[in-house]
Coordinates of C-alpha atoms in Angstrom, one line a residue:
Chain A
M1348 CA -0.1 0.1 0.0
K1349 CA 1.0 3.6 -0.8
E1350 CA 2.4 5.6 2.1
T1351 CA -0.1 8.2 2.8
K1352 CA 1.5 9.7 6.4
N1353 CA 1.6 13.4 6.4
I1354 CA 5.1 14.9 6.8
I1355 CA 5.6 17.1 10.2
F1356 CA 8.1 19.8 9.8
T1357 CA 9.1 23.3 11.5
L1358 CA 8.2 26.3 9.1
D1359 CA 9.4 29.6 10.7
G1360 CA 9.2 28.1 14.0
R1361 CA 5.7 26.9 14.0
E1362 CA 4.7 23.3 13.2
A1363 CA 3.4 22.4 9.8
E1364 CA 2.0 19.4 8.2
A1365 CA 2.6 18.7 4.5
R1366 CA 0.9 16.0 2.5
P1367 CA 3.5 13.2 1.4
D1368 CA 3.9 15.0 -2.3
E1369 CA 3.1 18.4 -1.0
T1370 CA 5.6 21.2 -1.7
V1371 CA 7.1 23.7 0.9
L1372 CA 5.7 26.7 -1.2
S1373 CA 2.3 25.0 -1.3
V1374 CA 2.1 24.5 2.9
A1375 CA 3.3 28.0 3.3
K1376 CA 0.5 29.4 0.9
R1377 CA -1.9 27.4 2.9
L1378 CA -0.5 29.0 6.2
G1379 CA -0.4 32.2 4.9
V1380 CA 3.5 32.6 4.9
D1381 CA 4.2 34.9 2.0
I1382 CA 7.1 33.4 0.0
P1383 CA 7.9 35.3 -3.5
A1384 CA 7.6 33.4 -6.6
L1385 CA 7.2 34.4 -10.4
C1386 CA 7.4 31.1 -12.1
H1387 CA 5.0 29.1 -9.9
H1388 CA 1.5 28.3 -11.0
Q1389 CA -0.7 25.7 -9.3
A1390 CA -2.1 24.2 -12.6
V1391 CA 1.5 23.4 -13.9
T1392 CA 4.3 21.1 -12.9
S1393 CA 6.9 23.2 -10.9
Y1394 CA 10.1 24.1 -12.4
G1395 CA 12.4 26.2 -10.0
A1396 CA 13.4 28.7 -12.8
C1397 CA 12.9 32.0 -10.9
R1398 CA 14.9 31.0 -7.6
L1399 CA 12.9 33.8 -6.0
C1400 CA 11.3 31.2 -3.7
V1401 CA 14.5 30.1 -2.1
V1402 CA 14.2 28.9 1.7
E1403 CA 16.8 27.5 4.2
V1404 CA 16.3 24.1 5.3
K1405 CA 18.3 22.7 8.5
K1406 CA 18.1 18.9 9.1
G1407 CA 20.3 18.2 12.0
K1408 CA 23.9 20.0 11.4
R1409 CA 23.3 20.1 7.6
T1410 CA 22.3 23.4 6.3
R1411 CA 21.0 24.1 2.7
I1412 CA 19.3 26.2 0.2
V1413 CA 16.4 24.8 -1.7
T1414 CA 13.8 26.4 -3.9
A1415 CA 10.5 26.2 -2.3
C1416 CA 8.4 25.6 -5.2
I1417 CA 10.2 22.2 -5.8
Y1418 CA 11.4 20.9 -2.5
I1419 CA 9.2 18.4 -0.6
P1420 CA 9.9 18.6 3.0
A1421 CA 10.9 15.3 5.2
D1422 CA 10.0 14.6 8.8
G1423 CA 11.9 17.0 11.2
D1424 CA 13.0 19.4 8.7
V1425 CA 13.6 23.1 9.9
V1426 CA 12.6 25.4 7.3
E1427 CA 13.1 29.3 7.5
T1428 CA 11.5 31.3 4.9
G1429 CA 12.9 34.9 5.6
N1430 CA 16.0 34.8 7.6
E1431 CA 19.0 36.9 6.6
R1432 CA 20.9 34.5 4.7
V1433 CA 17.6 33.9 2.6
N1434 CA 17.0 37.5 2.1
K1435 CA 20.6 38.0 0.9
L1436 CA 20.0 35.5 -1.8
R1437 CA 17.1 37.0 -2.6
R1438 CA 18.4 40.4 -3.0
I1439 CA 20.9 39.1 -5.4
I1440 CA 18.4 37.2 -7.6
L1441 CA 16.4 40.4 -7.7
E1442 CA 19.6 42.4 -8.4
L1443 CA 20.1 40.0 -11.5
L1444 CA 16.4 39.9 -12.8
L1445 CA 16.5 43.9 -12.5
A1446 CA 19.5 43.9 -14.7
R1447 CA 17.8 41.9 -17.2
C1448 CA 14.5 43.4 -16.9
P1449 CA 14.7 46.8 -15.6
E1450 CA 11.2 47.8 -17.1
V1451 CA 8.9 45.2 -15.2
D1452 CA 6.7 46.7 -12.4
L1453 CA 6.6 43.5 -10.6
I1454 CA 10.3 42.9 -10.4
R1455 CA 11.0 46.8 -9.2
S1456 CA 8.2 46.4 -6.8
L1457 CA 9.7 43.1 -5.1
A1458 CA 13.2 44.8 -5.6
G1459 CA 11.7 47.7 -3.4
Q1460 CA 10.2 45.4 -1.0
Y1461 CA 13.8 43.7 -0.4
G1462 CA 15.7 47.0 -0.5
V1463 CA 17.5 46.3 -3.9
D1464 CA 18.8 49.5 -5.4
A1465 CA 16.7 50.3 -8.6
S1466 CA 20.0 50.8 -10.6
S1467 CA 21.7 47.2 -10.5
R1468 CA 25.4 46.8 -10.2
F1469 CA 25.3 43.7 -12.8
R1470 CA 25.8 44.4 -16.6
V1471 CA 24.0 42.3 -19.3
S1472 CA 25.2 41.8 -22.8
G1473 CA 23.5 41.3 -26.0
S1474 CA 19.9 42.4 -26.5
A1475 CA 18.7 41.9 -23.0
G1476 CA 18.2 45.0 -20.6
A1477 CA 16.7 47.5 -23.5
G1478 CA 13.0 46.5 -23.2
E1479 CA 13.7 43.0 -22.2
R1480 CA 10.7 41.8 -20.1
C1481 CA 11.1 37.9 -20.3
I1482 CA 12.9 36.4 -17.3
I1483 CA 12.6 32.9 -19.1
C1484 CA 10.6 31.6 -16.1
G1485 CA 9.2 29.2 -18.9
L1486 CA 5.4 29.2 -17.6
C1487 CA 4.2 30.2 -20.8
V1488 CA 6.0 26.9 -22.3
R1489 CA 4.7 24.7 -19.3
V1490 CA 1.1 25.9 -19.8
C1491 CA 1.2 25.5 -23.6
A1492 CA 2.5 21.9 -23.2
E1493 CA 0.9 20.3 -19.9
V1494 CA -2.5 22.4 -20.1
M1495 CA -3.5 23.2 -23.5
G1496 CA -1.5 20.1 -24.8
Q1497 CA -0.3 22.2 -28.0
H1498 CA 3.4 22.3 -27.4
A1499 CA 3.6 25.3 -29.7
I1500 CA 6.1 27.3 -27.9
G1501 CA 9.8 26.3 -26.3
Y1502 CA 13.0 27.3 -25.5
A1503 CA 15.6 28.4 -28.0
N1504 CA 19.0 28.9 -28.1
R1505 CA 21.7 28.6 -25.1
G1506 CA 23.2 30.6 -22.2
G1507 CA 22.7 34.3 -22.4
K1508 CA 20.5 33.7 -25.5
R1509 CA 18.2 31.7 -24.4
M1510 CA 14.6 32.7 -25.3
I1511 CA 11.0 31.6 -25.5
A1512 CA 10.3 31.1 -29.2
T1513 CA 8.4 29.1 -31.6
P1514 CA 10.3 26.6 -33.7
F1515 CA 12.5 28.1 -36.3
E1516 CA 11.0 31.5 -34.8
T1517 CA 8.1 31.3 -37.6
Q1518 CA 4.3 31.0 -37.1
T1519 CA 3.5 27.4 -35.8
E1520 CA 0.6 25.3 -36.9
D1521 CA 0.5 23.9 -33.3
C1522 CA -0.7 27.4 -31.8
I1523 CA -4.5 27.9 -31.5
G1524 CA -4.3 31.4 -30.2
C1525 CA -6.1 30.8 -27.1
G1526 CA -3.7 33.4 -24.9
A1527 CA -3.2 31.3 -22.0
C1528 CA 0.6 31.9 -22.2
V1529 CA -0.1 35.5 -22.2
F1530 CA -2.4 35.3 -19.2
V1531 CA 0.1 33.6 -17.0
C1532 CA 3.2 35.3 -18.0
P1533 CA 4.4 37.0 -14.8
T1534 CA 6.0 40.3 -16.4
N1535 CA 3.7 40.9 -19.3
A1536 CA 6.5 39.7 -22.0
L1537 CA 4.1 38.3 -24.2
H1538 CA 1.0 40.5 -25.9
L1539 CA -2.0 39.3 -27.9
E1540 CA -4.0 41.5 -30.0
D1541 CA -6.9 41.3 -32.2
I1542 CA -6.1 43.5 -35.4
G1543 CA -7.8 43.6 -38.7
G1544 CA -9.7 40.2 -38.1
K1545 CA -6.4 38.6 -37.0
R1546 CA -5.0 37.4 -33.8
V1547 CA -1.6 38.8 -33.3
M1548 CA 1.3 37.9 -31.0
K1549 CA 4.1 39.5 -31.7
E1550 CA 6.6 37.9 -29.6
L1551 CA 5.5 34.4 -30.9
Y1552 CA 5.8 35.5 -34.5
T1553 CA 2.1 34.4 -34.7
S1554 CA -0.9 36.3 -36.7
M1555 CA -3.8 34.0 -37.3
P1556 CA -7.2 34.3 -38.6
M1557 CA -10.3 34.8 -36.8
M1558 CA -13.7 33.6 -36.8
K1559 CA -16.8 36.0 -37.5
C1560 CA -19.6 35.7 -35.1
T1561 CA -22.7 34.3 -37.3
G1562 CA -24.9 36.9 -35.5
C1563 CA -23.0 40.3 -35.6
G1564 CA -20.4 39.6 -37.9
R1565 CA -17.9 40.8 -35.5
E1566 CA -14.4 38.8 -34.8
F1567 CA -14.7 37.2 -31.4
A1568 CA -12.2 34.1 -31.6
T1569 CA -9.9 32.2 -33.8
E1570 CA -10.7 29.3 -36.0
K1571 CA -8.5 27.0 -33.9
Q1572 CA -10.1 27.8 -30.6
I1573 CA -13.4 27.0 -32.1
E1574 CA -12.2 23.9 -33.3
K1575 CA -10.7 23.0 -29.8
V1576 CA -14.0 23.7 -28.4
R1577 CA -15.8 21.5 -30.7
H1578 CA -13.1 18.8 -30.1
C1579 CA -13.7 19.0 -26.1
L1580 CA -17.4 19.0 -26.6
P1581 CA -18.5 16.2 -28.6
A1582 CA -22.2 17.4 -28.2
A1583 CA -21.4 21.0 -29.0
H1584 CA -24.2 23.5 -29.1
D1585 CA -25.6 25.2 -32.1
K1586 CA -24.2 28.7 -30.9
I1587 CA -20.7 27.7 -31.2
A1588 CA -20.0 30.1 -34.0
M1589 CA -21.5 33.1 -32.4
C1590 CA -19.8 35.6 -29.9
P1591 CA -21.0 35.5 -26.3
S1592 CA -23.3 38.5 -26.8
C1593 CA -25.2 37.1 -29.6
R1594 CA -25.5 34.1 -27.7
R1595 CA -27.2 36.1 -25.0
A1596 CA -29.3 37.7 -27.3
A1597 CA -30.3 34.3 -29.0
F1598 CA -31.1 32.9 -25.5
R1599 CA -33.2 36.1 -24.5
D1600 CA -35.2 35.7 -27.7
A1601 CA -35.8 32.0 -26.9
A1602 CA -36.9 33.1 -23.5
G1603 CA -39.2 35.5 -25.0
Q1604 CA -40.8 33.0 -27.6
A1605 CA -41.5 30.6 -24.5
L1606 CA -43.5 33.6 -23.1
I1607 CA -45.7 33.9 -26.2
Chain B
M950 CA -29.9 26.4 1.3
K951 CA -29.0 24.8 -2.1
G952 CA -31.3 26.9 -4.8
I953 CA -31.3 28.0 -8.3
I954 CA -32.3 31.4 -9.4
V955 CA -35.7 31.5 -11.2
V956 CA -36.5 34.5 -13.5
K957 CA -39.9 35.7 -13.8
V958 CA -39.6 37.3 -17.1
D959 CA -42.9 38.8 -17.1
R960 CA -42.1 40.8 -14.0
C961 CA -38.8 42.4 -15.1
L962 CA -39.0 46.1 -15.6
G963 CA -35.1 46.5 -17.1
C964 CA -34.2 48.6 -14.1
K965 CA -30.6 46.7 -14.0
S966 CA -30.6 47.0 -10.1
C967 CA -29.4 43.3 -10.2
E968 CA -26.4 44.2 -12.5
I969 CA -25.4 47.1 -10.1
A970 CA -26.1 44.9 -7.0
C971 CA -23.9 42.3 -8.5
A972 CA -20.7 44.4 -9.2
V973 CA -21.2 45.7 -5.6
E974 CA -21.2 42.5 -4.3
R975 CA -17.9 41.7 -6.0
S976 CA -16.2 44.9 -5.4
R977 CA -13.8 45.3 -2.3
S978 CA -15.8 47.9 -0.4
K979 CA -19.1 46.0 -0.8
V980 CA -20.7 49.4 -0.7
L981 CA -22.2 51.2 -3.7
S982 CA -20.8 54.5 -3.0
E983 CA -17.2 53.3 -2.7
A984 CA -17.6 50.4 -5.3
I985 CA -18.2 53.2 -8.3
H986 CA -14.6 54.8 -7.5
E987 CA -12.6 51.3 -7.4
H988 CA -10.2 50.6 -10.0
P989 CA -10.4 47.9 -11.8
A990 CA -13.9 48.6 -11.9
P991 CA -16.0 45.7 -10.0
P992 CA -17.1 43.2 -12.8
K993 CA -20.7 42.3 -13.0
G994 CA -21.9 38.5 -13.6
I995 CA -25.4 39.0 -14.7
W996 CA -26.5 40.9 -18.0
V997 CA -30.2 42.5 -18.3
E998 CA -30.9 41.9 -21.9
K999 CA -33.5 43.8 -24.0
G1000 CA -35.7 42.2 -26.8
N1001 CA -38.0 43.7 -29.0
T1002 CA -41.0 43.6 -26.6
F1003 CA -39.6 42.6 -23.4
V1004 CA -36.1 42.7 -21.1
T1005 CA -35.0 39.9 -19.1
P1006 CA -31.9 39.1 -16.7
L1007 CA -29.4 36.9 -17.8
Q1008 CA -26.9 34.8 -15.6
C1009 CA -25.0 31.6 -15.2
R1010 CA -27.9 29.0 -15.5
Q1011 CA -25.5 26.5 -13.7
C1012 CA -26.1 23.9 -16.3
E1013 CA -26.5 20.4 -14.7
D1014 CA -24.1 18.7 -17.5
A1015 CA -22.0 22.1 -17.7
P1016 CA -20.1 22.6 -21.2
C1017 CA -17.6 25.2 -19.3
L1018 CA -16.8 22.2 -16.6
T1019 CA -16.2 20.0 -19.3
V1020 CA -13.7 22.1 -21.4
C1021 CA -11.6 23.3 -18.6
P1022 CA -8.2 21.8 -18.7
T1023 CA -7.4 22.7 -15.1
H1024 CA -10.4 21.7 -13.1
A1025 CA -10.3 25.5 -12.2
L1026 CA -14.1 25.4 -12.7
H1027 CA -15.5 22.8 -10.4
R1028 CA -18.6 22.4 -8.2
D1029 CA -19.3 20.3 -5.1
D1030 CA -22.3 18.6 -6.7
R1031 CA -25.0 18.7 -9.4
Q1032 CA -26.8 20.9 -7.4
S1033 CA -24.2 23.4 -6.1
P1034 CA -23.0 26.5 -8.4
V1035 CA -20.4 25.9 -10.7
L1036 CA -17.4 28.1 -9.2
I1037 CA -14.0 29.2 -10.3
D1038 CA -10.8 28.8 -8.6
G1039 CA -8.4 31.8 -9.7
G1040 CA -5.4 29.8 -8.6
L1041 CA -5.7 27.2 -11.2
C1042 CA -6.8 29.4 -14.0
V1043 CA -4.6 29.7 -16.7
G1044 CA -7.0 32.0 -18.9
C1045 CA -7.3 29.8 -22.0
Q1046 CA -11.0 30.9 -22.3
L1047 CA -12.3 27.5 -23.4
C1048 CA -15.0 28.0 -21.0
V1049 CA -16.0 31.5 -22.5
L1050 CA -16.3 30.0 -25.9
A1051 CA -18.1 26.7 -24.7
C1052 CA -20.9 28.5 -22.6
P1053 CA -24.1 28.3 -24.7
F1054 CA -25.5 31.4 -22.9
G1055 CA -22.7 33.7 -23.1
V1056 CA -22.4 34.4 -19.6
I1057 CA -19.1 33.7 -18.7
R1058 CA -16.3 36.2 -19.7
M1059 CA -12.5 37.5 -19.3
D1060 CA -12.2 40.5 -17.6
D1061 CA -8.8 42.1 -18.8
D1062 CA -8.7 44.4 -16.1
L1063 CA -8.9 42.2 -13.3
H1064 CA -7.2 39.5 -15.2
A1065 CA -9.9 37.1 -14.5
I1066 CA -12.7 34.8 -15.7
I1067 CA -16.0 36.2 -14.1
K1068 CA -19.2 34.2 -14.0
C1069 CA -22.1 34.0 -11.6
D1070 CA -21.2 31.9 -8.4
Q1071 CA -24.6 32.4 -7.0
C1072 CA -23.3 34.4 -4.3
S1073 CA -22.2 31.5 -2.7
Q1074 CA -20.7 33.2 0.4
R1075 CA -23.9 35.2 0.8
V1076 CA -26.1 32.0 0.3
S1077 CA -24.0 30.2 3.0
D1078 CA -24.4 33.0 5.5
G1079 CA -28.1 32.5 4.8
E1080 CA -28.8 35.3 2.7
T1081 CA -30.2 35.3 -0.9
P1082 CA -27.8 36.4 -3.8
A1083 CA -27.3 39.9 -4.4
C1084 CA -29.3 40.1 -7.7
V1085 CA -32.3 38.3 -5.9
A1086 CA -32.0 40.7 -2.7
S1087 CA -32.1 43.6 -5.1
C1088 CA -34.8 43.0 -7.5
L1089 CA -37.7 45.4 -6.9
T1090 CA -40.4 43.6 -8.5
G1091 CA -39.6 39.8 -7.8
A1092 CA -38.4 38.8 -11.1
L1093 CA -35.3 37.3 -9.7
E1094 CA -36.3 34.4 -6.9
F1095 CA -33.8 32.0 -5.3
K1096 CA -35.7 28.8 -4.5
R1097 CA -35.1 25.2 -3.9
I1098 CA -35.8 23.2 -6.9
E1099 CA -38.5 21.2 -4.9
D1100 CA -40.2 24.5 -4.2
V1101 CA -40.2 25.6 -7.7
L1102 CA -41.7 22.3 -8.9
Q1103 CA -44.4 22.4 -6.1
E1104 CA -45.3 26.0 -7.3
K1105 CA -45.6 24.9 -10.6
K1106 CA -47.8 21.9 -10.0
E1107 CA -50.1 24.4 -7.9
A1108 CA -50.0 26.7 -10.9
Y1109 CA -51.2 23.9 -13.2
L1110 CA -53.9 22.6 -10.7
L1111 CA -55.2 26.2 -10.7
T1112 CA -55.3 26.3 -14.5
I1113 CA -57.4 23.1 -14.4
E1114 CA -59.7 24.4 -11.8
R1115 CA -60.3 27.5 -13.5
S1116 CA -61.3 25.9 -16.7
A1117 CA -63.6 23.3 -15.1
E1118 CA -65.3 26.5 -13.6
T1119 CA -65.6 28.2 -16.9
R1120 CA -67.2 25.1 -18.5
E1121 CA -69.8 24.9 -15.8
L1122 CA -70.9 28.4 -16.7

């Protein structure tokens, strides 16, 4: 039989209980302990990319630094989420993030909270720094692959040139234009715009045709999004090609008919 | 109490009190005079739709076989049981908008300012506190009612019996 005993450990001086597969970050959230994290989302597997959620774990005489979003505590662990060593590390991480993305409000406000000087002492090479907003946390990549099942985006290049991109930096057939990547991006590095009957995501080299509502003629979703909904709903209703406001009108009229 | 929001279309005057009450309930202050100054503006989950000859409030029907629940890839949309409202867990939502496109009634929407999916949750907090949903409480003409399904059925039976009785009376005359 599978072991289902909960783990008892110490979190910031108080006793905490974790389910066998629960991470420190999840327990901390449950108990109202604030740990900053940029690359974490409940709907996808943790990746430990942004490193902001670092915490200190003491086990007997050993002390080490781990990322709270990945680390699964063991019985008797003593976890400290905001001591001097942890805060010092977070300050360095924020300085590095700030050097790469000086214009991102979220990073600036976090840096302010931790008392990091707005002008970072680190210098970046290449294109990063000027207008760069992506911290390569990979939330978009994970959401696209794990949640939507589309695998439309991934990482390109290595080292300082690493970036989020579609294969060969061209429009990909796999993208349905749902905008989940844009929604989850913590730093607003991705953008989605509906212009001239097309859904444009310029950072992802994507411009795809949208569907016109059969009621009012307004473009309301991409053709591939509708295809996806049809696929998920085998018994799709007849209003699938209508925009939400026309669907409301159709229902209203049906209710009116019933009155007569 | 587990119930449903029943709409009596012939009673709606289109005053939109329900729309305002819904937004106020979703505001931070929960007071109208403060809610109107909040930014981002508090959202509404009910629409008063105007037809040619009538108006009617529309909100989530809490479908028994809800398409939004079926399409949600992260189970951010969930419900306790078939008679409970469909709720959204913002922490699990990835903003793919499949629910928006799946809803046959067009009553789920993405609020770009709030960065969240907005739908009627039947004011689950108010209901668990023993109150009626905000839209129902605000309706001046009784066009919106919050009732248990059994009570709705009972009312319909009684109304039907009444029509039979009346038609019998007119025949006797």
